[in-house]
Short mmCIF file of N, CA and C in Angstrom, two decimals:
data_model
loop_
_atom_site.label_atom_id
_atom_site.label_comp_id
_atom_site.label_asym_id
_atom_site.label_seq_id
_atom_site.Cartn_x
_atom_site.Cartn_y
_atom_site.Cartn_z
N MET A 1 6.37 -15.12 -10.35
CA MET A 1 6.04 -15.61 -11.66
C MET A 1 7.13 -15.18 -12.63
N PRO A 2 7.60 -16.09 -13.45
CA PRO A 2 8.65 -15.76 -14.40
C PRO A 2 8.20 -14.68 -15.38
N GLY A 3 9.11 -13.78 -15.68
CA GLY A 3 8.83 -12.75 -16.66
C GLY A 3 8.19 -11.49 -16.11
N LEU A 4 7.72 -11.52 -14.87
CA LEU A 4 7.13 -10.33 -14.29
C LEU A 4 8.20 -9.54 -13.56
N GLY A 5 8.38 -8.29 -13.96
CA GLY A 5 9.38 -7.46 -13.30
C GLY A 5 8.86 -6.90 -12.00
N ASN A 6 9.76 -6.37 -11.21
CA ASN A 6 9.42 -5.76 -9.94
C ASN A 6 9.61 -4.26 -10.11
N LEU A 7 8.51 -3.51 -10.18
CA LEU A 7 8.57 -2.08 -10.43
C LEU A 7 9.46 -1.36 -9.43
N TRP A 8 9.31 -1.71 -8.15
CA TRP A 8 10.11 -1.06 -7.11
C TRP A 8 11.60 -1.26 -7.37
N ARG A 9 12.01 -2.50 -7.60
CA ARG A 9 13.43 -2.80 -7.79
C ARG A 9 13.95 -2.18 -9.09
N GLU A 10 13.13 -2.19 -10.14
CA GLU A 10 13.55 -1.66 -11.43
C GLU A 10 13.69 -0.14 -11.43
N SER A 11 12.90 0.55 -10.61
CA SER A 11 12.88 2.01 -10.67
C SER A 11 13.42 2.72 -9.43
N ALA A 12 13.76 1.98 -8.40
CA ALA A 12 14.20 2.62 -7.15
C ALA A 12 15.49 3.40 -7.37
N LEU A 13 15.51 4.61 -6.84
CA LEU A 13 16.72 5.43 -6.91
C LEU A 13 17.73 5.01 -5.85
N GLU A 14 17.24 4.40 -4.79
CA GLU A 14 18.09 3.92 -3.71
C GLU A 14 17.76 2.45 -3.46
N THR A 15 18.75 1.69 -3.04
CA THR A 15 18.49 0.30 -2.69
C THR A 15 18.48 0.17 -1.17
N PHE A 16 17.85 -0.88 -0.71
CA PHE A 16 17.77 -1.12 0.72
C PHE A 16 18.16 -2.56 0.98
N ALA A 17 19.01 -2.75 1.96
CA ALA A 17 19.38 -4.10 2.37
C ALA A 17 19.46 -4.13 3.88
N ALA A 18 19.00 -5.19 4.45
CA ALA A 18 19.07 -5.37 5.90
C ALA A 18 19.69 -6.72 6.18
N PRO A 19 20.42 -6.84 7.27
CA PRO A 19 21.03 -8.13 7.58
C PRO A 19 19.96 -9.16 7.94
N PRO A 20 20.25 -10.43 7.70
CA PRO A 20 19.29 -11.47 8.10
C PRO A 20 19.14 -11.51 9.62
N LEU A 21 17.98 -11.91 10.05
CA LEU A 21 17.72 -12.04 11.48
C LEU A 21 18.52 -13.23 12.02
N ARG A 22 19.27 -12.99 13.05
CA ARG A 22 20.07 -14.05 13.69
C ARG A 22 19.60 -14.19 15.12
N GLY A 23 19.43 -15.40 15.58
CA GLY A 23 19.05 -15.63 16.96
C GLY A 23 17.62 -15.22 17.23
N GLU A 24 17.38 -14.83 18.47
CA GLU A 24 16.03 -14.45 18.88
C GLU A 24 15.97 -12.94 19.11
N ARG A 25 14.79 -12.40 18.90
CA ARG A 25 14.57 -10.99 19.16
C ARG A 25 13.15 -10.83 19.69
N MET A 26 13.01 -10.12 20.76
CA MET A 26 11.69 -9.84 21.33
C MET A 26 11.24 -8.46 20.87
N VAL A 27 10.06 -8.39 20.29
CA VAL A 27 9.50 -7.12 19.82
C VAL A 27 8.03 -7.04 20.23
N ASP A 28 7.51 -5.84 20.17
CA ASP A 28 6.08 -5.65 20.43
C ASP A 28 5.24 -6.20 19.28
N LEU A 29 5.76 -6.05 18.06
CA LEU A 29 5.01 -6.44 16.88
C LEU A 29 5.96 -6.97 15.82
N ALA A 30 5.72 -8.19 15.37
CA ALA A 30 6.48 -8.77 14.26
C ALA A 30 5.56 -8.79 13.04
N ILE A 31 6.01 -8.20 11.96
CA ILE A 31 5.21 -8.12 10.74
C ILE A 31 5.87 -8.98 9.68
N ILE A 32 5.08 -9.85 9.08
CA ILE A 32 5.57 -10.74 8.04
C ILE A 32 5.23 -10.11 6.69
N GLY A 33 6.25 -9.74 5.95
CA GLY A 33 6.06 -9.18 4.62
C GLY A 33 6.36 -7.70 4.55
N ALA A 34 7.25 -7.33 3.62
CA ALA A 34 7.65 -5.94 3.44
C ALA A 34 7.07 -5.35 2.17
N GLY A 35 5.77 -5.56 1.99
CA GLY A 35 5.04 -4.90 0.91
C GLY A 35 4.39 -3.64 1.45
N PHE A 36 3.48 -3.05 0.68
CA PHE A 36 2.81 -1.83 1.12
C PHE A 36 2.14 -2.00 2.47
N THR A 37 1.38 -3.07 2.63
CA THR A 37 0.61 -3.26 3.86
C THR A 37 1.51 -3.48 5.06
N GLY A 38 2.50 -4.36 4.92
CA GLY A 38 3.40 -4.64 6.03
C GLY A 38 4.21 -3.43 6.44
N LEU A 39 4.75 -2.71 5.46
CA LEU A 39 5.56 -1.54 5.78
C LEU A 39 4.72 -0.40 6.36
N SER A 40 3.50 -0.25 5.85
CA SER A 40 2.62 0.77 6.42
C SER A 40 2.26 0.44 7.86
N ALA A 41 1.94 -0.82 8.11
CA ALA A 41 1.62 -1.23 9.49
C ALA A 41 2.82 -1.00 10.40
N ALA A 42 4.01 -1.34 9.93
CA ALA A 42 5.22 -1.16 10.74
C ALA A 42 5.48 0.32 11.01
N LEU A 43 5.35 1.14 9.99
CA LEU A 43 5.57 2.58 10.14
C LEU A 43 4.61 3.19 11.15
N HIS A 44 3.34 2.84 11.03
CA HIS A 44 2.35 3.42 11.94
C HIS A 44 2.49 2.89 13.36
N ALA A 45 2.80 1.62 13.52
CA ALA A 45 3.00 1.07 14.87
C ALA A 45 4.24 1.67 15.51
N ALA A 46 5.33 1.80 14.75
CA ALA A 46 6.55 2.40 15.29
C ALA A 46 6.30 3.86 15.66
N GLY A 47 5.48 4.55 14.87
CA GLY A 47 5.14 5.93 15.16
C GLY A 47 4.36 6.09 16.46
N GLN A 48 3.72 5.01 16.91
CA GLN A 48 3.00 5.00 18.19
C GLN A 48 3.87 4.47 19.32
N GLY A 49 5.17 4.23 19.02
CA GLY A 49 6.10 3.81 20.06
C GLY A 49 6.35 2.32 20.16
N ALA A 50 5.78 1.52 19.28
CA ALA A 50 5.99 0.08 19.33
C ALA A 50 7.38 -0.29 18.80
N ASP A 51 7.96 -1.32 19.38
CA ASP A 51 9.21 -1.90 18.87
C ASP A 51 8.79 -2.91 17.81
N VAL A 52 9.13 -2.64 16.55
CA VAL A 52 8.62 -3.42 15.43
C VAL A 52 9.76 -4.08 14.67
N ALA A 53 9.52 -5.31 14.22
CA ALA A 53 10.44 -5.99 13.31
C ALA A 53 9.65 -6.40 12.08
N VAL A 54 10.18 -6.10 10.90
CA VAL A 54 9.56 -6.53 9.64
C VAL A 54 10.40 -7.69 9.11
N LEU A 55 9.74 -8.80 8.87
CA LEU A 55 10.41 -10.00 8.37
C LEU A 55 10.00 -10.22 6.92
N GLU A 56 10.97 -10.32 6.03
CA GLU A 56 10.71 -10.50 4.60
C GLU A 56 11.63 -11.58 4.06
N ALA A 57 11.08 -12.55 3.38
CA ALA A 57 11.86 -13.67 2.84
C ALA A 57 12.72 -13.25 1.65
N GLU A 58 12.27 -12.27 0.89
CA GLU A 58 13.00 -11.86 -0.31
C GLU A 58 13.56 -10.46 -0.13
N THR A 59 12.93 -9.48 -0.78
CA THR A 59 13.35 -8.09 -0.67
C THR A 59 12.12 -7.20 -0.55
N VAL A 60 12.30 -5.97 -0.16
CA VAL A 60 11.18 -5.04 0.00
C VAL A 60 10.39 -4.97 -1.31
N GLY A 61 9.08 -5.12 -1.20
CA GLY A 61 8.22 -5.02 -2.37
C GLY A 61 8.34 -6.17 -3.35
N GLU A 62 8.82 -7.31 -2.90
CA GLU A 62 9.05 -8.44 -3.81
C GLU A 62 7.77 -9.00 -4.40
N GLY A 63 6.69 -8.99 -3.66
CA GLY A 63 5.44 -9.59 -4.14
C GLY A 63 4.60 -8.62 -4.95
N GLY A 64 3.31 -8.63 -4.69
CA GLY A 64 2.37 -7.81 -5.44
C GLY A 64 2.65 -6.32 -5.35
N SER A 65 3.20 -5.85 -4.24
CA SER A 65 3.48 -4.42 -4.09
C SER A 65 4.50 -3.93 -5.10
N GLY A 66 5.43 -4.77 -5.48
CA GLY A 66 6.44 -4.38 -6.45
C GLY A 66 6.06 -4.71 -7.88
N ARG A 67 4.96 -5.41 -8.04
CA ARG A 67 4.53 -5.81 -9.38
C ARG A 67 3.30 -5.06 -9.87
N ASN A 68 2.82 -4.12 -9.08
CA ASN A 68 1.66 -3.35 -9.55
C ASN A 68 2.13 -2.24 -10.47
N VAL A 69 1.21 -1.46 -10.99
CA VAL A 69 1.58 -0.42 -11.94
C VAL A 69 1.86 0.93 -11.28
N GLY A 70 1.83 0.97 -9.96
CA GLY A 70 2.19 2.19 -9.25
C GLY A 70 1.09 3.23 -9.14
N LEU A 71 -0.15 2.83 -9.34
CA LEU A 71 -1.26 3.78 -9.25
C LEU A 71 -1.76 3.90 -7.82
N VAL A 72 -2.23 5.09 -7.47
CA VAL A 72 -2.86 5.33 -6.17
C VAL A 72 -4.30 5.72 -6.46
N ASN A 73 -5.22 4.80 -6.21
CA ASN A 73 -6.63 5.03 -6.52
C ASN A 73 -7.45 5.20 -5.25
N ALA A 74 -8.50 6.01 -5.38
CA ALA A 74 -9.38 6.30 -4.24
C ALA A 74 -10.69 5.54 -4.38
N GLY A 75 -10.67 4.26 -4.20
CA GLY A 75 -11.94 3.54 -4.25
C GLY A 75 -11.80 2.14 -4.81
N LEU A 76 -12.94 1.55 -5.04
CA LEU A 76 -13.03 0.21 -5.60
C LEU A 76 -13.58 0.30 -7.02
N TRP A 77 -13.67 -0.83 -7.68
CA TRP A 77 -14.30 -0.85 -8.99
C TRP A 77 -15.80 -1.07 -8.84
N LEU A 78 -16.34 -0.60 -7.75
CA LEU A 78 -17.78 -0.61 -7.50
C LEU A 78 -18.19 0.81 -7.17
N PRO A 79 -19.36 1.24 -7.63
CA PRO A 79 -19.84 2.55 -7.21
C PRO A 79 -20.07 2.57 -5.70
N PRO A 80 -19.89 3.72 -5.06
CA PRO A 80 -20.06 3.80 -3.60
C PRO A 80 -21.41 3.27 -3.11
N ASP A 81 -22.48 3.50 -3.87
CA ASP A 81 -23.79 3.01 -3.42
C ASP A 81 -23.85 1.49 -3.44
N GLU A 82 -23.12 0.85 -4.35
CA GLU A 82 -23.07 -0.61 -4.38
C GLU A 82 -22.33 -1.15 -3.15
N VAL A 83 -21.28 -0.45 -2.74
CA VAL A 83 -20.54 -0.84 -1.54
C VAL A 83 -21.48 -0.81 -0.34
N CYS A 84 -22.30 0.23 -0.25
CA CYS A 84 -23.26 0.34 0.86
C CYS A 84 -24.33 -0.75 0.80
N LYS A 85 -24.76 -1.11 -0.40
CA LYS A 85 -25.74 -2.20 -0.55
C LYS A 85 -25.16 -3.52 -0.07
N ILE A 86 -23.89 -3.75 -0.37
CA ILE A 86 -23.24 -5.02 -0.01
C ILE A 86 -22.92 -5.08 1.47
N LEU A 87 -22.37 -4.00 2.02
CA LEU A 87 -21.89 -4.01 3.41
C LEU A 87 -22.88 -3.43 4.41
N GLY A 88 -23.91 -2.78 3.94
CA GLY A 88 -24.79 -2.03 4.82
C GLY A 88 -24.34 -0.58 4.82
N VAL A 89 -25.26 0.31 5.15
CA VAL A 89 -24.98 1.74 5.04
C VAL A 89 -23.80 2.18 5.91
N GLU A 90 -23.81 1.81 7.18
CA GLU A 90 -22.76 2.29 8.09
C GLU A 90 -21.38 1.79 7.68
N ALA A 91 -21.25 0.48 7.48
CA ALA A 91 -19.94 -0.08 7.10
C ALA A 91 -19.55 0.38 5.70
N GLY A 92 -20.52 0.46 4.79
CA GLY A 92 -20.23 0.89 3.43
C GLY A 92 -19.74 2.32 3.37
N GLU A 93 -20.41 3.21 4.11
CA GLU A 93 -19.98 4.61 4.13
C GLU A 93 -18.60 4.76 4.77
N HIS A 94 -18.35 3.96 5.81
CA HIS A 94 -17.03 4.00 6.45
C HIS A 94 -15.95 3.57 5.46
N LEU A 95 -16.17 2.45 4.77
CA LEU A 95 -15.18 1.98 3.80
C LEU A 95 -14.99 2.99 2.68
N ASN A 96 -16.07 3.55 2.17
CA ASN A 96 -15.96 4.55 1.10
C ASN A 96 -15.15 5.76 1.56
N THR A 97 -15.35 6.20 2.80
CA THR A 97 -14.60 7.34 3.35
C THR A 97 -13.12 7.00 3.48
N VAL A 98 -12.82 5.83 4.03
CA VAL A 98 -11.42 5.42 4.19
C VAL A 98 -10.74 5.33 2.83
N LEU A 99 -11.41 4.74 1.86
CA LEU A 99 -10.83 4.63 0.52
C LEU A 99 -10.64 5.99 -0.13
N ALA A 100 -11.58 6.91 0.07
CA ALA A 100 -11.46 8.25 -0.51
C ALA A 100 -10.28 9.01 0.09
N GLU A 101 -9.99 8.76 1.36
CA GLU A 101 -8.89 9.46 2.04
C GLU A 101 -7.53 8.80 1.82
N ALA A 102 -7.51 7.58 1.31
CA ALA A 102 -6.27 6.82 1.18
C ALA A 102 -5.20 7.51 0.33
N PRO A 103 -5.53 8.05 -0.85
CA PRO A 103 -4.48 8.72 -1.62
C PRO A 103 -3.83 9.88 -0.88
N THR A 104 -4.62 10.66 -0.15
CA THR A 104 -4.04 11.76 0.63
C THR A 104 -3.06 11.21 1.65
N LEU A 105 -3.41 10.12 2.31
CA LEU A 105 -2.50 9.49 3.27
C LEU A 105 -1.21 9.06 2.59
N VAL A 106 -1.32 8.43 1.42
CA VAL A 106 -0.12 7.98 0.70
C VAL A 106 0.77 9.16 0.35
N PHE A 107 0.21 10.20 -0.23
CA PHE A 107 1.03 11.36 -0.63
C PHE A 107 1.56 12.12 0.58
N ASP A 108 0.81 12.16 1.66
CA ASP A 108 1.32 12.78 2.90
C ASP A 108 2.51 12.01 3.45
N LEU A 109 2.45 10.68 3.43
CA LEU A 109 3.58 9.87 3.90
C LEU A 109 4.80 10.06 3.02
N ILE A 110 4.59 10.17 1.71
CA ILE A 110 5.70 10.41 0.78
C ILE A 110 6.38 11.73 1.13
N ALA A 111 5.59 12.77 1.37
CA ALA A 111 6.15 14.08 1.72
C ALA A 111 6.81 14.05 3.10
N GLN A 112 6.14 13.47 4.07
CA GLN A 112 6.64 13.43 5.45
C GLN A 112 7.99 12.72 5.55
N HIS A 113 8.16 11.65 4.78
CA HIS A 113 9.39 10.86 4.86
C HIS A 113 10.34 11.16 3.71
N ASP A 114 10.03 12.19 2.92
CA ASP A 114 10.89 12.63 1.82
C ASP A 114 11.27 11.45 0.92
N ILE A 115 10.27 10.69 0.50
CA ILE A 115 10.49 9.51 -0.33
C ILE A 115 10.63 9.94 -1.79
N ALA A 116 11.76 9.62 -2.39
CA ALA A 116 12.01 9.97 -3.79
C ALA A 116 11.37 8.91 -4.68
N CYS A 117 10.16 9.19 -5.18
CA CYS A 117 9.46 8.16 -5.95
C CYS A 117 8.67 8.72 -7.13
N GLU A 118 8.93 9.95 -7.51
CA GLU A 118 8.26 10.57 -8.65
C GLU A 118 6.74 10.54 -8.51
N ALA A 119 6.24 10.73 -7.31
CA ALA A 119 4.79 10.70 -7.07
C ALA A 119 4.12 11.90 -7.74
N THR A 120 3.04 11.64 -8.43
CA THR A 120 2.25 12.70 -9.04
C THR A 120 0.76 12.44 -8.79
N ARG A 121 0.02 13.54 -8.65
CA ARG A 121 -1.44 13.44 -8.48
C ARG A 121 -2.07 13.82 -9.81
N ASN A 122 -2.59 12.82 -10.49
CA ASN A 122 -3.16 13.05 -11.81
C ASN A 122 -4.64 12.75 -11.90
N GLY A 123 -5.25 12.31 -10.83
CA GLY A 123 -6.66 11.94 -10.88
C GLY A 123 -6.83 10.53 -11.41
N THR A 124 -8.08 10.13 -11.57
CA THR A 124 -8.40 8.78 -12.04
C THR A 124 -9.44 8.89 -13.14
N LEU A 125 -9.27 8.10 -14.17
CA LEU A 125 -10.20 8.08 -15.29
C LEU A 125 -10.85 6.71 -15.34
N HIS A 126 -12.17 6.67 -15.24
CA HIS A 126 -12.92 5.40 -15.31
C HIS A 126 -13.60 5.34 -16.68
N LEU A 127 -13.30 4.31 -17.43
CA LEU A 127 -13.84 4.16 -18.78
C LEU A 127 -14.64 2.87 -18.88
N ALA A 128 -15.62 2.88 -19.75
CA ALA A 128 -16.41 1.67 -20.01
C ALA A 128 -16.99 1.76 -21.41
N HIS A 129 -17.35 0.62 -21.95
CA HIS A 129 -17.92 0.58 -23.29
C HIS A 129 -19.40 0.94 -23.32
N ALA A 130 -20.03 0.96 -22.15
CA ALA A 130 -21.45 1.29 -22.05
C ALA A 130 -21.73 1.83 -20.65
N PRO A 131 -22.74 2.68 -20.48
CA PRO A 131 -23.05 3.22 -19.15
C PRO A 131 -23.25 2.13 -18.09
N LYS A 132 -23.86 1.04 -18.48
CA LYS A 132 -24.11 -0.05 -17.53
C LYS A 132 -22.81 -0.63 -16.97
N ALA A 133 -21.74 -0.55 -17.74
CA ALA A 133 -20.45 -1.10 -17.33
C ALA A 133 -19.72 -0.22 -16.32
N MET A 134 -20.21 0.97 -16.10
CA MET A 134 -19.61 1.85 -15.10
C MET A 134 -20.07 1.42 -13.73
#
C-alpha cells in the first residue's frame, strides 16, 4: 500500500540480500514468504535438520511483518475464558497457553541468535472506555 513504511527496512541495523533462485533446487521444505511466520518455520525446521529454502518475491519482512508496530503481545483481544467458550475448553486452554508463552519464545530466539533489534520487555497495557469493553 502506498505510503506505508516498512519498519524492518527503516530500522534494521544490518541489511540482508540473497541471490535469486536459479534453476531447480530440491529441498525438504520450501517456504513461501520471509515474514515472521515463514522465517520462524524455516528456522525451526532447519534446527530439526531439514534442508529448507525460503522464497520471497520482495525482501525480508516486506508484507505485514515489516509494517506492524513491533509489539510482542501474549494473547488475543479476547479474554481467555471467551477463547475457551469459542473453541471449547481443551483447544481454548491450549491456545491460551501457546499465546502466553509466545513472547518468551520470541525473546529467547532474539538472545539465542544475537539479533540486534532493540528488544525490550515492557508488558502490555489494555485500555477501554468502559469495563464491558475489556
